[in-house]
XYZ file of C-alpha atoms in Angstrom:
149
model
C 0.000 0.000 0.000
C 1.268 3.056 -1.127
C 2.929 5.251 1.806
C 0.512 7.860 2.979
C 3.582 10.919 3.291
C 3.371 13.772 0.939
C 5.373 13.405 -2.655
C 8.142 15.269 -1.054
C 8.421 13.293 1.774
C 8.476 9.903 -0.277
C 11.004 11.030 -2.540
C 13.444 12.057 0.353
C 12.925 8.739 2.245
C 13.929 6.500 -0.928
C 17.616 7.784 0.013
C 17.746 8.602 3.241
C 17.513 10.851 6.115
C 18.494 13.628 7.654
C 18.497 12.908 11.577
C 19.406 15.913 14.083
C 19.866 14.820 17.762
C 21.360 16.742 20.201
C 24.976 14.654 19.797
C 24.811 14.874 16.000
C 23.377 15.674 12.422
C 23.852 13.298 9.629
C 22.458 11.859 6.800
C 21.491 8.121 7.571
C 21.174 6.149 3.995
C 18.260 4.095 3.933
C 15.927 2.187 1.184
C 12.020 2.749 1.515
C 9.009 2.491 -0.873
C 5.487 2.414 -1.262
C 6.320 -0.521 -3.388
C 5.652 -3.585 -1.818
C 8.176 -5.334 -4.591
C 10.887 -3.696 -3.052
C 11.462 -6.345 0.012
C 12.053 -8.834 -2.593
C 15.601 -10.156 -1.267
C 15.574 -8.529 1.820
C 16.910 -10.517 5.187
C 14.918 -7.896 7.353
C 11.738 -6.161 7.204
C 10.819 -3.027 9.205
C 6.962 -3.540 8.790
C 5.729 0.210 9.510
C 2.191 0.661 8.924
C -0.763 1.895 10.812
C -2.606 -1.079 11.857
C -5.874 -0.681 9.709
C -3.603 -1.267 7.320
C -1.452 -4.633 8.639
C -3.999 -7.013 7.086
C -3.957 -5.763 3.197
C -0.043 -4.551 3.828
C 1.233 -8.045 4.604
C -0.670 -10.152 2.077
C 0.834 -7.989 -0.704
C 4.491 -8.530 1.213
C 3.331 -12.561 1.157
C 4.373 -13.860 -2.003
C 7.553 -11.380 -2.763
C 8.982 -11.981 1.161
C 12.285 -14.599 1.388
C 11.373 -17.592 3.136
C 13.646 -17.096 5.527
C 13.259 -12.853 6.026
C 12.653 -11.383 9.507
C 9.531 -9.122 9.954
C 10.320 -6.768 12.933
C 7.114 -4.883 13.541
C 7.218 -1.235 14.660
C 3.976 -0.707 14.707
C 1.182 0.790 17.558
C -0.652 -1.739 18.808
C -0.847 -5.130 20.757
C -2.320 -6.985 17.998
C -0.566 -6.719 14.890
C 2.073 -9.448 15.660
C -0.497 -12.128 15.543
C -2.199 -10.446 12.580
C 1.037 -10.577 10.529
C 1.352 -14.059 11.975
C -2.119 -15.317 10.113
C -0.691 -14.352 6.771
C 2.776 -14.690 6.760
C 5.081 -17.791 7.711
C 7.936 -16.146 7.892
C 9.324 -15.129 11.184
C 7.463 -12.143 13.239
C 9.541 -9.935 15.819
C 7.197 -7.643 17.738
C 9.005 -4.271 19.077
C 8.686 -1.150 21.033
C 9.562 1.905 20.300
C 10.384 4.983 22.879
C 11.058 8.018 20.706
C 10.148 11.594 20.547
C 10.496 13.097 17.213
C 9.013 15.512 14.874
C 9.931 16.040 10.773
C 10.320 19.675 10.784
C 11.034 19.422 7.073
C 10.882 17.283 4.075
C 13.366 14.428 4.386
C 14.463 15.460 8.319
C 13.560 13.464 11.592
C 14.671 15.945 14.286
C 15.313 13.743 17.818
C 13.433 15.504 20.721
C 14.013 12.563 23.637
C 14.489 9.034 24.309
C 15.298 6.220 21.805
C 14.777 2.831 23.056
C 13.866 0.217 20.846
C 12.672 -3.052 23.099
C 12.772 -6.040 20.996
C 10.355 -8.804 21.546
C 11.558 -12.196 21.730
C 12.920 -13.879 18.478
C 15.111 -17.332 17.578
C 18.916 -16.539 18.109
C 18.980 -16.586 14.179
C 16.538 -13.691 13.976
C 17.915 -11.753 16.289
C 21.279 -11.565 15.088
C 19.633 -10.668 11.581
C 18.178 -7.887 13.264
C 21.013 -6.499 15.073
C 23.591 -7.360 11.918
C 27.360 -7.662 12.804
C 27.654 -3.447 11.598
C 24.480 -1.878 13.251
C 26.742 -0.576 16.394
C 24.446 -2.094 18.357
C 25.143 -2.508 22.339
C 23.070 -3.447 24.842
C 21.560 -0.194 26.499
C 23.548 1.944 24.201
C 22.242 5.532 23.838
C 21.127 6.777 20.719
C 24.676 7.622 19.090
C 25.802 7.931 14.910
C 26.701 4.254 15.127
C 23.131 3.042 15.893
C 21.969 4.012 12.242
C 24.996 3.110 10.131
């Protein structure tokens, strides 16, 4: 389903984005789409929908998703996990995230407070798709550059 962010905002996203914190500004690179094609291939999946839409979302993700990909959910709500569940074998990680942000301009996330993700539980295998051997990833770690890269 086709992202619901103004034209500006979905061009911007295909490459990246801008993120200001208080400990730095940088552009993070990043793939996105409205396309549902575009998670052909991909080892992780950051499902990021509202939840009206989880249902319609993941049955067009169904038949392009690797057998072995990682969904990890970031998505309001207590139910979407199982929704995701009923239409897609593939592994489902529910999360949590703690942020404060606001996009003060096209293409710009500006951090306002917090940034804990809380990770739901997953297979060893999963997990260590999810964290990747690069992400700068420590336990507890504070939002820092190195989370995003």
């Amino acid at each position: 389903r086709p992202a619901r962010r103004p034209p500006q905002r979905r061009g911007r996203a295909r490459a990246g984005l801008r993120l200001e914190t208080k400990s730095f500004d940088a552009f993070v690179p990043m793939q996105a789409s409205p396309d549902a094609s575009a998670v052909q291939g991909a080892k992780l999946v950051l499902f990021c929908v509202k939840s009206t839409d989880t249902a319609a979302t993941a049955l067009a993700l169904a038949p392009l998703l690797r057998a072995d990909a990682v969904v990890l959910s970031l998505q309001n709500g207590v139910e979407n996990t199982d929704a995701l569940a009923r239409v897609l074998p593939q592994t489902i990680v529910p999360a949590v995230v703690y942020v404060a942000t606001a996009l003060p301009a096209p293409g710009t996330v500006l951090h306002l407070g917090r940034g804990d993700l809380v990770i739901g539980a997953a297979a060893p295998a999963a997990f260590a798709i999810i964290i990747g051997t690069r992400s700068g990833y420590t336990r507890r770690s504070p939002l820092s550059k190195s989370t995003f890269i």
